[in-house]
C-alpha positions as YAML, in Angstrom:
chain: A
units: angstrom
residues:
- id: 1
  name: MET
  ca: [-21.67, 25.69, -16.37]
- id: 2
  name: ARG
  ca: [-22.93, 26.63, -12.94]
- id: 3
  name: ASP
  ca: [-23.30, 22.96, -12.02]
- id: 4
  name: ASP
  ca: [-19.79, 22.26, -13.32]
- id: 5
  name: ARG
  ca: [-18.34, 25.02, -11.17]
- id: 6
  name: ARG
  ca: [-20.26, 23.75, -8.16]
- id: 7
  name: LEU
  ca: [-18.97, 20.22, -8.68]
- id: 8
  name: ARG
  ca: [-15.43, 21.48, -9.15]
- id: 9
  name: ARG
  ca: [-15.58, 23.50, -5.96]
- id: 10
  name: ARG
  ca: [-16.98, 20.52, -4.11]
- id: 11
  name: ARG
  ca: [-14.15, 18.27, -5.34]
- id: 12
  name: GLU
  ca: [-11.60, 20.89, -4.37]
- id: 13
  name: THR
  ca: [-13.11, 21.19, -0.90]
- id: 14
  name: VAL
  ca: [-13.15, 17.43, -0.46]
- id: 15
  name: GLN
  ca: [-9.46, 17.25, -1.34]
- id: 16
  name: GLU
  ca: [-8.67, 20.14, 0.99]
- id: 17
  name: ILE
  ca: [-10.45, 18.37, 3.84]
- id: 18
  name: LEU
  ca: [-8.52, 15.16, 3.18]
- id: 19
  name: ASP
  ca: [-5.19, 16.96, 2.89]
- id: 20
  name: THR
  ca: [-5.89, 18.79, 6.13]
- id: 21
  name: ALA
  ca: [-6.90, 15.55, 7.85]
- id: 22
  name: LEU
  ca: [-3.51, 14.09, 6.86]
- id: 23
  name: ASP
  ca: [-1.77, 17.11, 8.38]
- id: 24
  name: VAL
  ca: [-3.71, 16.71, 11.63]
- id: 25
  name: MET
  ca: [-3.01, 12.98, 11.76]
- id: 26
  name: ALA
  ca: [0.69, 13.59, 11.17]
- id: 27
  name: VAL
  ca: [0.81, 15.72, 14.30]
- id: 28
  name: GLU
  ca: [-1.75, 14.10, 16.58]
- id: 29
  name: GLY
  ca: [-1.56, 10.48, 15.42]
- id: 30
  name: VAL
  ca: [-3.63, 8.55, 12.92]
- id: 31
  name: ALA
  ca: [-6.22, 7.42, 15.46]
- id: 32
  name: ALA
  ca: [-6.48, 10.88, 17.02]
- id: 33
  name: LEU
  ca: [-8.07, 12.63, 14.05]
- id: 34
  name: SER
  ca: [-10.23, 15.52, 15.25]
- id: 35
  name: MET
  ca: [-12.96, 16.72, 12.93]
- id: 36
  name: ALA
  ca: [-13.15, 19.94, 14.93]
- id: 37
  name: GLU
  ca: [-9.46, 20.60, 14.30]
- id: 38
  name: VAL
  ca: [-9.88, 19.83, 10.60]
- id: 39
  name: ALA
  ca: [-12.78, 22.28, 10.43]
- id: 40
  name: ARG
  ca: [-10.74, 24.94, 12.21]
- id: 41
  name: ARG
  ca: [-7.84, 24.59, 9.78]
- id: 42
  name: VAL
  ca: [-10.10, 24.53, 6.74]
- id: 43
  name: GLY
  ca: [-11.91, 27.60, 8.06]
- id: 44
  name: VAL
  ca: [-15.44, 26.26, 8.38]
- id: 45
  name: ARG
  ca: [-17.76, 25.36, 11.22]
- id: 46
  name: PRO
  ca: [-17.59, 21.66, 12.23]
- id: 47
  name: PRO
  ca: [-21.16, 20.88, 11.06]
- id: 48
  name: SER
  ca: [-20.18, 22.04, 7.57]
- id: 49
  name: LEU
  ca: [-17.71, 19.13, 7.25]
- id: 50
  name: TYR
  ca: [-20.58, 16.69, 7.43]
- id: 51
  name: GLN
  ca: [-21.89, 18.04, 4.16]
- id: 52
  name: TYR
  ca: [-18.86, 16.36, 2.60]
- id: 53
  name: PHE
  ca: [-18.18, 13.44, 4.93]
- id: 54
  name: PRO
  ca: [-20.98, 11.98, 7.09]
- id: 55
  name: SER
  ca: [-18.55, 10.76, 9.74]
- id: 56
  name: LYS
  ca: [-14.90, 10.56, 10.74]
- id: 57
  name: THR
  ca: [-14.92, 6.97, 9.50]
- id: 58
  name: ALA
  ca: [-15.83, 8.27, 6.05]
- id: 59
  name: VAL
  ca: [-12.69, 10.43, 6.11]
- id: 60
  name: TYR
  ca: [-10.56, 7.42, 7.01]
- id: 61
  name: ASP
  ca: [-12.25, 5.45, 4.25]
- id: 62
  name: ALA
  ca: [-11.53, 8.10, 1.63]
- id: 63
  name: LEU
  ca: [-7.90, 8.34, 2.74]
- id: 64
  name: PHE
  ca: [-7.51, 4.55, 2.62]
- id: 65
  name: GLU
  ca: [-8.85, 4.55, -0.93]
- id: 66
  name: ARG
  ca: [-6.53, 7.42, -1.89]
- id: 67
  name: GLY
  ca: [-3.51, 5.61, -0.48]
- id: 68
  name: MET
  ca: [-4.32, 2.33, -2.20]
- id: 69
  name: ARG
  ca: [-4.93, 4.04, -5.54]
- id: 70
  name: GLU
  ca: [-1.60, 5.84, -5.26]
- id: 71
  name: THR
  ca: [0.26, 2.59, -4.57]
- id: 72
  name: VAL
  ca: [-1.36, 0.98, -7.60]
- id: 73
  name: GLU
  ca: [-0.28, 3.99, -9.70]
- id: 74
  name: VAL
  ca: [3.26, 3.52, -8.38]
- id: 75
  name: LEU
  ca: [3.32, -0.14, -9.46]
- id: 76
  name: GLU
  ca: [1.66, 0.16, -12.87]
- id: 77
  name: PRO
  ca: [4.71, 1.49, -14.79]
- id: 78
  name: TYR
  ca: [6.77, -1.55, -13.82]
- id: 79
  name: ARG
  ca: [4.38, -4.04, -15.41]
- id: 80
  name: ALA
  ca: [5.93, -3.31, -18.80]
- id: 81
  name: GLY
  ca: [9.21, -4.86, -17.64]
- id: 82
  name: LEU
  ca: [7.64, -8.19, -16.69]
- id: 83
  name: SER
  ca: [8.00, -9.58, -20.21]
- id: 84
  name: GLU
  ca: [11.78, -9.06, -20.25]
- id: 85
  name: ASP
  ca: [12.94, -9.46, -16.64]
- id: 86
  name: PRO
  ca: [10.18, -10.21, -14.12]
- id: 87
  name: ARG
  ca: [12.57, -10.30, -11.18]
- id: 88
  name: GLY
  ca: [14.03, -6.90, -12.04]
- id: 89
  name: ALA
  ca: [10.56, -5.42, -12.52]
- id: 90
  name: ILE
  ca: [9.33, -6.85, -9.22]
- id: 91
  name: LEU
  ca: [12.32, -5.44, -7.35]
- id: 92
  name: ALA
  ca: [12.03, -2.01, -8.99]
- id: 93
  name: GLY
  ca: [8.30, -1.85, -8.26]
- id: 94
  name: GLN
  ca: [8.87, -2.86, -4.66]
- id: 95
  name: GLN
  ca: [11.59, -0.28, -4.14]
- id: 96
  name: ALA
  ca: [9.23, 2.36, -5.54]
- id: 97
  name: THR
  ca: [6.48, 1.21, -3.18]
- id: 98
  name: VAL
  ca: [8.76, 1.45, -0.15]
- id: 99
  name: ALA
  ca: [9.83, 4.93, -1.26]
- id: 100
  name: TRP
  ca: [6.16, 5.95, -1.56]
- id: 101
  name: ALA
  ca: [5.42, 4.64, 1.94]
- id: 102
  name: MET
  ca: [8.30, 6.62, 3.43]
- id: 103
  name: ALA
  ca: [7.15, 9.76, 1.61]
- id: 104
  name: ASN
  ca: [3.55, 9.22, 2.79]
- id: 105
  name: PRO
  ca: [3.90, 7.81, 6.33]
- id: 106
  name: VAL
  ca: [0.38, 8.67, 7.48]
- id: 107
  name: LEU
  ca: [-1.29, 6.96, 4.54]
- id: 108
  name: ALA
  ca: [1.14, 4.05, 4.84]
- id: 109
  name: GLN
  ca: [0.15, 3.54, 8.49]
- id: 110
  name: LEU
  ca: [-3.50, 3.45, 7.48]
- id: 111
  name: LEU
  ca: [-2.74, 0.90, 4.74]
- id: 112
  name: TYR
  ca: [-0.22, -1.38, 6.46]
- id: 113
  name: TRP
  ca: [-1.19, -1.12, 10.13]
- id: 114
  name: ARG
  ca: [-4.51, -1.00, 12.02]
- id: 115
  name: PRO
  ca: [-4.07, 2.28, 13.87]
- id: 116
  name: VAL
  ca: [-7.79, 3.13, 14.09]
- id: 117
  name: PRO
  ca: [-9.74, 0.74, 16.35]
- id: 118
  name: GLY
  ca: [-12.79, -0.65, 14.60]
- id: 119
  name: PHE
  ca: [-12.06, 0.88, 11.19]
- id: 120
  name: GLU
  ca: [-12.59, -1.39, 8.20]
- id: 121
  name: PRO
  ca: [-12.36, 0.00, 4.66]
- id: 122
  name: SER
  ca: [-15.52, -0.14, 2.60]
- id: 123
  name: PRO
  ca: [-15.65, -2.40, -0.50]
- id: 124
  name: ARG
  ca: [-15.13, 0.65, -2.70]
- id: 125
  name: ALA
  ca: [-12.08, 1.81, -0.73]
- id: 126
  name: PHE
  ca: [-10.67, -1.73, -0.68]
- id: 127
  name: GLU
  ca: [-11.07, -2.29, -4.43]
- id: 128
  name: PRO
  ca: [-7.63, -0.81, -5.28]
- id: 129
  name: ALA
  ca: [-6.09, -3.21, -2.74]
- id: 130
  name: VAL
  ca: [-7.56, -6.09, -4.73]
- id: 131
  name: ARG
  ca: [-6.05, -4.56, -7.85]
- id: 132
  name: GLN
  ca: [-2.67, -4.30, -6.14]
- id: 133
  name: LEU
  ca: [-2.83, -7.99, -5.23]
- id: 134
  name: GLU
  ca: [-3.70, -8.87, -8.83]
- id: 135
  name: ILE
  ca: [-0.64, -6.96, -10.03]
- id: 136
  name: LEU
  ca: [1.56, -8.88, -7.59]
- id: 137
  name: ARG
  ca: [0.07, -12.22, -8.62]
- id: 138
  name: THR
  ca: [0.61, -11.40, -12.30]
- id: 139
  name: ALA
  ca: [4.21, -10.39, -11.60]
- id: 140
  name: LEU
  ca: [4.98, -13.58, -9.68]
- id: 141
  name: GLN
  ca: [3.35, -15.70, -12.38]
- id: 142
  name: ALA
  ca: [5.53, -13.96, -14.97]
- id: 143
  name: ALA
  ca: [8.60, -14.86, -12.91]
- id: 144
  name: VAL
  ca: [7.39, -18.48, -12.78]
- id: 145
  name: GLN
  ca: [6.96, -18.57, -16.56]
- id: 146
  name: ALA
  ca: [10.44, -17.07, -17.00]
- id: 147
  name: GLY
  ca: [11.95, -19.85, -14.88]
- id: 148
  name: GLN
  ca: [12.92, -17.47, -12.08]
- id: 149
  name: LEU
  ca: [10.50, -18.89, -9.47]
- id: 150
  name: SER
  ca: [8.85, -22.19, -8.71]
- id: 151
  name: PRO
  ca: [5.06, -22.36, -9.24]
- id: 152
  name: ALA
  ca: [4.53, -22.34, -5.46]
- id: 153
  name: ALA
  ca: [5.68, -18.71, -5.33]
- id: 154
  name: ALA
  ca: [2.54, -17.57, -7.16]
- id: 155
  name: ALA
  ca: [0.20, -19.66, -4.99]
- id: 156
  name: GLU
  ca: [-1.68, -18.15, -2.06]
- id: 157
  name: GLU
  ca: [0.97, -19.07, 0.52]
- id: 158
  name: GLY
  ca: [3.75, -17.63, -1.61]
- id: 159
  name: ILE
  ca: [1.85, -14.38, -2.13]
- id: 160
  name: ALA
  ca: [1.17, -14.18, 1.61]
- id: 161
  name: LEU
  ca: [4.86, -14.64, 2.38]
- id: 162
  name: TYR
  ca: [5.89, -12.00, -0.13]
- id: 163
  name: THR
  ca: [3.48, -9.42, 1.28]
- id: 164
  name: ALA
  ca: [4.61, -10.24, 4.83]
- id: 165
  name: LEU
  ca: [8.26, -9.66, 3.91]
- id: 166
  name: VAL
  ca: [7.59, -6.36, 2.18]
- id: 167
  name: SER
  ca: [5.09, -4.98, 4.68]
- id: 168
  name: GLY
  ca: [7.57, -5.91, 7.40]
- id: 169
  name: VAL
  ca: [10.26, -3.76, 5.79]
- id: 170
  name: ILE
  ca: [7.85, -0.83, 5.54]
- id: 171
  name: SER
  ca: [6.48, -1.25, 9.07]
- id: 172
  name: GLN
  ca: [9.91, -1.51, 10.68]
- id: 173
  name: GLN
  ca: [11.17, 1.52, 8.79]
- id: 174
  name: LEU
  ca: [8.17, 3.68, 9.70]
- id: 175
  name: ALA
  ca: [8.28, 2.56, 13.33]
- id: 176
  name: ASN
  ca: [11.99, 3.11, 13.86]
- id: 177
  name: GLU
  ca: [13.34, 5.66, 11.36]
- id: 178
  name: PRO
  ca: [10.38, 7.47, 9.77]
- id: 179
  name: SER
  ca: [12.46, 10.44, 8.65]
- id: 180
  name: ALA
  ca: [15.37, 8.54, 7.07]
- id: 181
  name: GLN
  ca: [16.17, 8.65, 3.37]
- id: 182
  name: VAL
  ca: [14.93, 5.55, 1.59]
- id: 183
  name: GLU
  ca: [18.44, 4.61, 0.39]
- id: 184
  name: GLN
  ca: [19.87, 4.97, 3.91]
- id: 185
  name: GLY
  ca: [17.06, 3.65, 6.09]
- id: 186
  name: ARG
  ca: [18.07, 0.79, 8.34]
- id: 187
  name: PHE
  ca: [15.19, -1.31, 7.04]
- id: 188
  name: SER
  ca: [14.23, 0.29, 3.73]
- id: 189
  name: ARG
  ca: [17.66, -0.45, 2.30]
- id: 190
  name: LEU
  ca: [16.93, -4.15, 2.94]
- id: 191
  name: THR
  ca: [14.18, -4.17, 0.30]
- id: 192
  name: ARG
  ca: [16.46, -5.85, -2.24]
- id: 193
  name: THR
  ca: [17.55, -8.39, 0.36]
- id: 194
  name: ALA
  ca: [13.93, -9.23, 1.19]
- id: 195
  name: VAL
  ca: [13.09, -9.77, -2.48]
- id: 196
  name: ASP
  ca: [16.28, -11.82, -2.98]
- id: 197
  name: MET
  ca: [15.35, -13.99, 0.00]
- id: 198
  name: PHE
  ca: [11.95, -14.67, -1.54]
- id: 199
  name: PHE
  ca: [13.45, -15.61, -4.90]
- id: 200
  name: HIS
  ca: [16.03, -17.82, -3.21]
- id: 201
  name: PHE
  ca: [13.41, -19.61, -1.12]
- id: 202
  name: TYR
  ca: [11.18, -20.22, -4.14]
- id: 203
  name: ALA
  ca: [13.97, -20.90, -6.60]
- id: 204
  name: PRO
  ca: [12.90, -23.48, -9.20]
- id: 205
  name: GLU
  ca: [14.41, -26.91, -8.74]
- id: 206
  name: GLU
  ca: [14.56, -30.01, -10.87]
- id: 207
  name: GLY
  ca: [12.90, -32.94, -9.19]
- id: 208
  name: GLU
  ca: [11.75, -33.07, -5.59]
- id: 209
  name: SER
  ca: [13.82, -32.45, -2.48]
- id: 210
  name: HIS
  ca: [13.26, -31.68, 1.19]
- id: 211
  name: GLY
  ca: [13.60, -27.99, 0.39]
- id: 212
  name: SER
  ca: [11.04, -28.04, -2.43]
- id: 213
  name: ASP
  ca: [8.66, -30.13, -0.31]
- id: 214
  name: LEU
  ca: [8.77, -27.49, 2.41]
- id: 215
  name: ARG
  ca: [8.19, -24.70, -0.11]
- id: 216
  name: ARG
  ca: [5.04, -26.47, -1.24]
- id: 217
  name: GLY
  ca: [3.77, -26.86, 2.31]
- id: 218
  name: ARG
  ca: [4.50, -30.60, 2.61]
- id: 219
  name: ALA
  ca: [6.50, -32.33, 5.28]
- id: 220
  name: PRO
  ca: [9.72, -33.93, 4.02]
- id: 221
  name: ALA
  ca: [9.72, -37.68, 3.73]
- id: 222
  name: ALA
  ca: [11.33, -39.56, 6.58]
- id: 223
  name: ASP
  ca: [14.88, -40.73, 5.88]
...
């Protein structure tokens, strides 16, 4: 029981440190995280923080993992809709992801930008990002099987294009109107348009054409 209480207190302290680090980063900037300021707000001496995190990089790493796990949790509920309407499920999941990013701008910056020079997430922290990519690939493959997308959409280039479109919406919104409502944001309200553009570009076609050749990364035949 004593060990359980000790572990519980440790977990609670770890979460308090991370929450406080987010508050500091929100004010000072993501790259300007001060361990001394975190310690002051938590109410401990700076050396005491290193009992929980050996370095500032470890704090960034834990926050990156937290953010990625939260985005995966946001997407998971929409997987159930892939069997009926993959396109609708993809759009709903993407709108939820954009809403999460706007509600968590500091974590979103850490996930979608590179605000901290030299920081690279550890394999453990990056594991949820791999899971997120697997969810996207599964969703796009479901849309292919439903006849909503061409097979190229679920290939590596198609996945790269999709993530570029969506991360672009998030990045532009955070950079220009971070406090806007998701439904009214100049860029966040374009989430549906971005997804529609992707589905239009990778629309399935019968036979080959210049357009389908380009979608598959081939140059069109000379006329």
